[in-house]
Amino acid sequence: MEKFRNLYLALKFTISYFTTIPVTFKENDNINNKTTLSFFIYLLPVTGLILSSAVVILYNIFEPSLYFALLSSVIYMVLYGFIHTEAIADVVDALYAKHSGVDPYKIIKEPTIGAMGLLYTASFLILKVSTLTYMLLNELFFEFIVISIFSRSSVIYLIHFYQFKSTFINSIKKHFKKVYVISFLLFYILTGFILLGIDTIYLLLISAFLTIFTVKKLNKNLGFINGDVLGFNIEVTELMLMIFCIIISTGF
């Protein structure tokens, strides 16, 4: 019974941390125990499922149109508070700082944003909103939901197999168990098959390739991996999977 309560608390904690959905906690809710902290990351893809499903439902409530598709696309990013998008600016600034001989970790932790970080983030936002708008207009709803799950599932794999320059992530990593890592990843893959069928394999393979390639490249260029790298990977993987689905759907 206690484990199920910790799972419930972990879900609340995950939603409150990775989304803008209001969540309340009681005074006796203990989210600092090892079970809750480990399940906190295992349940991250659930936030993708919740948010993408909410956006699809919202879009279908109104008369399908370009305006409501655009509005729903922006709402999707607002619902996760741009928490992953912010990482793009931080990582880009750190990469350019490294090229200039400046400590990239010092730059990535600064609360300000540089010119290159701003330009890349603005470009990404335009691409993300326009791409998701196109998906909604063409009713690629299940593809969108599966993509939102898979892009976040990569975090479970990365935390389990990579070393991080982050006290918070390392504290969570200590409580990771291989059986849970495998079980949750298989559950999310199964969810993909239920929603999308055999096409899930393509998204899964591309997601795995993009995740490994992106993180290895950033680790080599920055010299470390932290939470910003994870957020950067989520956004890049999500956008590239969306573009892939659009290319396939148009018969390119």
Short mmCIF file of C-alpha atoms in Angstrom, two decimals, residues 92-189:
data_model
loop_
_atom_site.label_atom_id
_atom_site.label_comp_id
_atom_site.label_asym_id
_atom_site.label_seq_id
_atom_site.Cartn_x
_atom_site.Cartn_y
_atom_site.Cartn_z
CA VAL A 92 23.61 26.91 -27.34
CA ASP A 93 25.17 29.69 -25.25
CA ALA A 94 27.40 27.13 -23.53
CA LEU A 95 28.52 25.68 -26.86
CA TYR A 96 29.48 29.09 -28.21
CA ALA A 97 31.21 29.92 -24.93
CA LYS A 98 33.30 26.74 -25.23
CA HIS A 99 34.37 27.80 -28.73
CA SER A 100 35.51 31.12 -27.23
CA GLY A 101 37.52 29.45 -24.48
CA VAL A 102 35.04 30.25 -21.70
CA ASP A 103 33.93 27.65 -19.14
CA PRO A 104 30.68 26.26 -20.66
CA TYR A 105 29.37 25.02 -17.31
CA LYS A 106 29.59 28.52 -15.86
CA ILE A 107 27.67 29.91 -18.83
CA ILE A 108 25.01 27.18 -18.83
CA LYS A 109 24.21 27.93 -15.17
CA GLU A 110 23.80 31.68 -15.69
CA PRO A 111 20.17 32.92 -15.56
CA THR A 112 20.71 35.29 -18.49
CA ILE A 113 20.50 34.43 -22.19
CA GLY A 114 23.01 35.36 -24.89
CA ALA A 115 22.38 36.56 -28.44
CA MET A 116 23.01 33.14 -30.03
CA GLY A 117 20.85 31.39 -27.47
CA LEU A 118 18.02 33.81 -28.21
CA LEU A 119 18.30 33.38 -31.99
CA TYR A 120 18.40 29.59 -31.85
CA THR A 121 15.53 29.40 -29.37
CA ALA A 122 13.37 31.77 -31.44
CA SER A 123 14.10 29.72 -34.57
CA PHE A 124 13.22 26.53 -32.71
CA LEU A 125 9.94 27.98 -31.44
CA ILE A 126 8.88 28.94 -34.96
CA LEU A 127 9.70 25.45 -36.22
CA LYS A 128 8.03 23.67 -33.29
CA VAL A 129 4.80 25.66 -33.43
CA SER A 130 4.49 25.49 -37.22
CA THR A 131 5.28 21.76 -37.28
CA LEU A 132 2.78 20.89 -34.56
CA THR A 133 0.20 23.12 -36.22
CA TYR A 134 0.62 21.14 -39.44
CA MET A 135 0.25 17.85 -37.54
CA LEU A 136 -2.99 18.96 -35.92
CA LEU A 137 -4.42 20.24 -39.20
CA ASN A 138 -3.66 16.87 -40.81
CA GLU A 139 -5.06 14.94 -37.84
CA LEU A 140 -1.81 13.21 -36.92
CA PHE A 141 -3.10 12.98 -33.36
CA PHE A 142 -1.82 9.57 -32.29
CA GLU A 143 1.57 10.31 -33.85
CA PHE A 144 1.77 13.48 -31.76
CA ILE A 145 0.87 11.65 -28.55
CA VAL A 146 3.39 8.85 -29.12
CA ILE A 147 6.10 11.37 -29.98
CA SER A 148 5.46 13.29 -26.77
CA ILE A 149 5.88 10.04 -24.83
CA PHE A 150 8.99 8.78 -26.62
CA SER A 151 10.85 12.09 -26.49
CA ARG A 152 10.55 12.10 -22.71
CA SER A 153 11.20 8.36 -22.33
CA SER A 154 14.76 9.00 -23.49
CA VAL A 155 15.46 10.72 -20.17
CA ILE A 156 15.01 7.42 -18.30
CA TYR A 157 17.59 5.73 -20.51
CA LEU A 158 20.05 8.61 -20.31
CA ILE A 159 19.95 8.96 -16.54
CA HIS A 160 20.44 5.22 -16.12
CA PHE A 161 23.43 4.89 -18.45
CA TYR A 162 25.23 8.26 -18.34
CA GLN A 163 27.10 10.23 -15.70
CA PHE A 164 25.83 13.73 -14.91
CA LYS A 165 27.27 16.95 -13.60
CA SER A 166 24.18 17.55 -11.49
CA THR A 167 23.68 16.87 -7.80
CA PHE A 168 19.91 16.59 -8.19
CA ILE A 169 20.03 14.09 -11.07
CA ASN A 170 22.74 12.03 -9.38
CA SER A 171 20.62 11.82 -6.22
CA ILE A 172 17.78 10.40 -8.33
CA LYS A 173 20.12 8.10 -10.26
CA LYS A 174 21.22 6.44 -7.01
CA HIS A 175 17.72 5.03 -6.56
CA PHE A 176 17.30 3.77 -10.12
CA LYS A 177 16.69 0.03 -10.51
CA LYS A 178 17.26 -1.76 -13.82
CA VAL A 179 14.03 -3.74 -13.47
CA TYR A 180 12.02 -0.52 -13.24
CA VAL A 181 13.93 1.12 -16.08
CA ILE A 182 13.17 -1.82 -18.38
CA SER A 183 9.58 -2.19 -17.18
CA PHE A 184 8.63 1.45 -17.68
CA LEU A 185 10.35 1.72 -21.06
CA LEU A 186 8.53 -1.41 -22.24
CA PHE A 187 5.25 0.01 -20.95
CA TYR A 188 5.72 3.21 -22.96
CA ILE A 189 6.68 1.23 -26.07
#
